Amino acid sequence: GEIPPLFAVMPGVGNSWYVDSAAFGPIATVLSDDLLPAIDTKLPTQACRTGRAVAGLSMGGLGAVLQGLRHPDRYGAIISLSGSLFDPVPPNADPAVLARFRMFGPVLGVPISVERYNAANPFLTLAALPTQGPRPDLWVAAGDDDYPMILVGSAKLHIEAQRAGLASEFRVIDGGHAWGTWRRGLFDALVWLGPRLK
């Protein structure tokens, strides 16, 4: 009884990093423009931003943040568990710095395109969020034994979201970058989400 009834729709998007790319196609566009109307057509949803949240873990945590911040008119809340929330890269970045992001693979280029990387950066996306209009609430969490960049990035997103005037919660969960950690964090996140679903 602590979590209200809800639908969880989990699309499989491969290693797309939730961005439009030649390698995976228009993933971000499909999620925002095609998936949401399909869900609202097929399921008895509230079909409004206050009845909808976007959530993800690891790469999906980044995807959730990007979707939620880019479409605040469609999502009332964002949940990121151990999201891949990394700093922007300066245009003249050292090749050694760029090599750390080889996990983005064909989605952002090899070596990565700094322009494409920054276009999909959660901190720059947050900075571009309009000051007027709807603004999503955030729940950000990471494991205390998670990858250092993920733990730091999650804390930083929470701080930057609060500075931007968004309601944001941050939790450090016991564990690493693993399902057991996210399972523990997901329950608390859904309890937090419950009162926000209207």
XYZ file of C-alpha atoms in Angstrom:
198
model
C 0.000 0.000 0.000
C 2.972 2.381 -0.007
C 3.166 2.659 -3.792
C 0.034 3.591 -5.758
C -1.020 1.466 -8.742
C 0.963 2.407 -11.824
C 2.082 1.102 -15.197
C 5.779 0.483 -15.815
C 6.654 0.545 -19.509
C 10.232 -0.533 -20.232
C 11.352 -0.130 -23.849
C 14.513 -1.907 -24.953
C 16.769 0.567 -26.716
C 20.079 -1.318 -26.743
C 23.294 0.578 -26.179
C 21.822 3.725 -27.735
C 22.505 6.074 -24.801
C 18.946 7.322 -25.402
C 20.037 9.766 -28.114
C 19.214 9.978 -31.803
C 22.105 8.564 -33.835
C 22.945 6.939 -37.146
C 23.907 3.774 -35.256
C 20.535 3.254 -33.507
C 18.162 5.581 -35.315
C 15.946 8.284 -33.780
C 15.672 6.650 -30.326
C 15.124 9.852 -28.328
C 12.527 11.083 -30.810
C 10.688 7.745 -30.870
C 10.545 7.646 -27.055
C 9.126 11.138 -26.765
C 6.953 11.400 -29.872
C 5.805 7.826 -30.579
C 5.980 5.805 -27.371
C 4.052 8.200 -25.117
C 1.014 8.496 -27.434
C 1.038 4.705 -27.920
C 1.026 4.135 -24.159
C -1.788 6.599 -23.616
C -3.784 4.941 -26.415
C -3.324 1.354 -25.239
C -3.413 1.763 -21.449
C -5.864 3.587 -19.152
C -3.369 6.285 -18.161
C -3.982 9.801 -16.911
C -2.336 10.990 -20.176
C -0.834 14.087 -18.581
C 2.541 15.163 -17.220
C 1.466 14.947 -13.581
C 0.454 11.330 -14.106
C 3.720 10.390 -15.767
C 7.352 9.908 -14.748
C 10.459 8.770 -16.585
C 13.008 6.563 -14.830
C 16.120 4.586 -15.605
C 19.284 3.069 -14.253
C 22.871 3.453 -15.430
C 22.690 4.447 -19.118
C 18.915 4.598 -18.655
C 19.391 7.023 -15.752
C 21.013 9.411 -18.215
C 18.217 8.732 -20.698
C 15.564 9.473 -18.090
C 17.201 12.777 -17.177
C 17.531 13.804 -20.822
C 13.917 12.869 -21.652
C 12.512 14.501 -18.527
C 14.452 17.748 -18.869
C 13.883 18.043 -22.610
C 10.146 17.408 -22.257
C 9.023 18.947 -18.961
C 5.560 19.327 -20.476
C 5.307 15.519 -20.682
C 6.893 14.334 -17.421
C 6.213 15.479 -13.870
C 9.072 13.508 -12.326
C 12.441 11.976 -13.178
C 14.138 9.059 -11.397
C 17.819 8.339 -12.050
C 19.457 5.362 -10.346
C 23.249 5.340 -10.860
C 22.788 7.457 -13.965
C 25.734 8.011 -16.313
C 25.745 11.726 -15.498
C 29.117 13.045 -16.616
C 30.454 16.600 -16.945
C 30.481 18.445 -20.265
C 33.694 18.253 -22.276
C 35.440 21.452 -23.435
C 35.815 21.842 -27.215
C 39.611 21.572 -27.003
C 39.598 18.525 -24.699
C 42.739 16.446 -24.435
C 42.485 13.134 -26.367
C 43.214 11.281 -23.111
C 40.063 12.823 -21.611
C 38.021 11.850 -24.657
C 39.306 8.253 -24.433
C 37.451 7.859 -21.099
C 34.184 8.088 -23.015
C 34.814 5.220 -25.460
C 31.774 3.486 -23.930
C 29.598 5.785 -26.049
C 30.989 3.880 -29.032
C 29.303 4.429 -32.395
C 26.543 6.584 -30.915
C 28.731 9.660 -30.430
C 31.639 8.745 -32.708
C 35.054 7.144 -32.231
C 36.734 9.173 -30.910
C 33.659 10.915 -29.563
C 32.365 14.048 -31.168
C 32.570 16.676 -28.427
C 29.670 18.544 -30.025
C 27.424 15.445 -30.042
C 28.503 14.487 -26.518
C 27.703 17.922 -25.118
C 24.366 17.982 -26.967
C 23.428 14.905 -24.890
C 24.925 16.182 -21.647
C 22.581 16.260 -18.644
C 24.181 19.338 -17.079
C 23.952 21.408 -20.259
C 20.392 20.124 -20.774
C 19.510 21.236 -17.239
C 21.082 24.652 -17.848
C 18.896 25.053 -20.963
C 15.658 24.239 -19.117
C 13.298 27.226 -19.419
C 12.742 29.137 -16.189
C 9.032 29.460 -16.971
C 6.558 26.642 -17.429
C 6.387 23.135 -15.996
C 9.462 21.736 -14.268
C 9.918 18.103 -13.266
C 10.874 16.917 -9.773
C 13.988 14.752 -9.524
C 14.987 11.679 -7.526
C 18.694 10.938 -7.961
C 20.477 8.025 -6.303
C 23.729 6.080 -6.607
C 25.513 3.377 -4.682
C 28.230 4.241 -2.189
C 30.489 1.732 -3.997
C 29.448 2.835 -7.479
C 31.889 4.098 -10.098
C 33.312 7.382 -8.730
C 32.221 9.386 -11.810
C 28.641 8.159 -11.395
C 28.456 8.873 -7.671
C 29.933 12.350 -8.126
C 27.787 13.053 -11.192
C 24.609 12.043 -9.357
C 25.411 14.317 -6.409
C 26.302 17.149 -8.760
C 23.062 16.824 -10.728
C 21.096 17.022 -7.481
C 22.948 20.191 -6.458
C 22.612 21.806 -9.893
C 18.909 20.920 -10.043
C 18.314 22.601 -6.702
C 20.269 25.659 -7.849
C 18.016 25.764 -10.908
C 14.965 25.791 -8.631
C 13.835 22.194 -9.187
C 12.657 20.002 -6.342
C 15.331 17.312 -6.076
C 16.095 14.442 -3.703
C 19.446 12.645 -3.530
C 20.178 9.282 -1.928
C 23.322 7.245 -1.477
C 22.425 3.550 -1.396
C 24.568 0.818 0.084
C 26.103 -1.061 -2.847
C 27.785 -0.771 -6.210
C 26.743 -0.561 -9.861
C 24.481 -3.599 -9.639
C 20.841 -4.690 -9.658
C 20.749 -5.329 -5.891
C 21.557 -1.658 -5.280
C 18.953 -0.440 -7.743
C 16.291 -2.773 -6.408
C 16.731 -1.251 -2.946
C 16.749 2.275 -4.365
C 13.780 1.720 -6.651
C 11.365 1.012 -3.808
C 12.197 4.306 -2.075
C 12.036 6.125 -5.401
C 8.547 4.788 -6.117
C 7.367 5.704 -2.606
C 8.686 9.241 -3.309
C 6.953 9.237 -6.703
C 3.533 8.179 -5.379
C 2.314 11.565 -4.087
C 3.544 13.246 -7.289
C 1.322 11.137 -9.539
C -1.981 12.949 -9.905
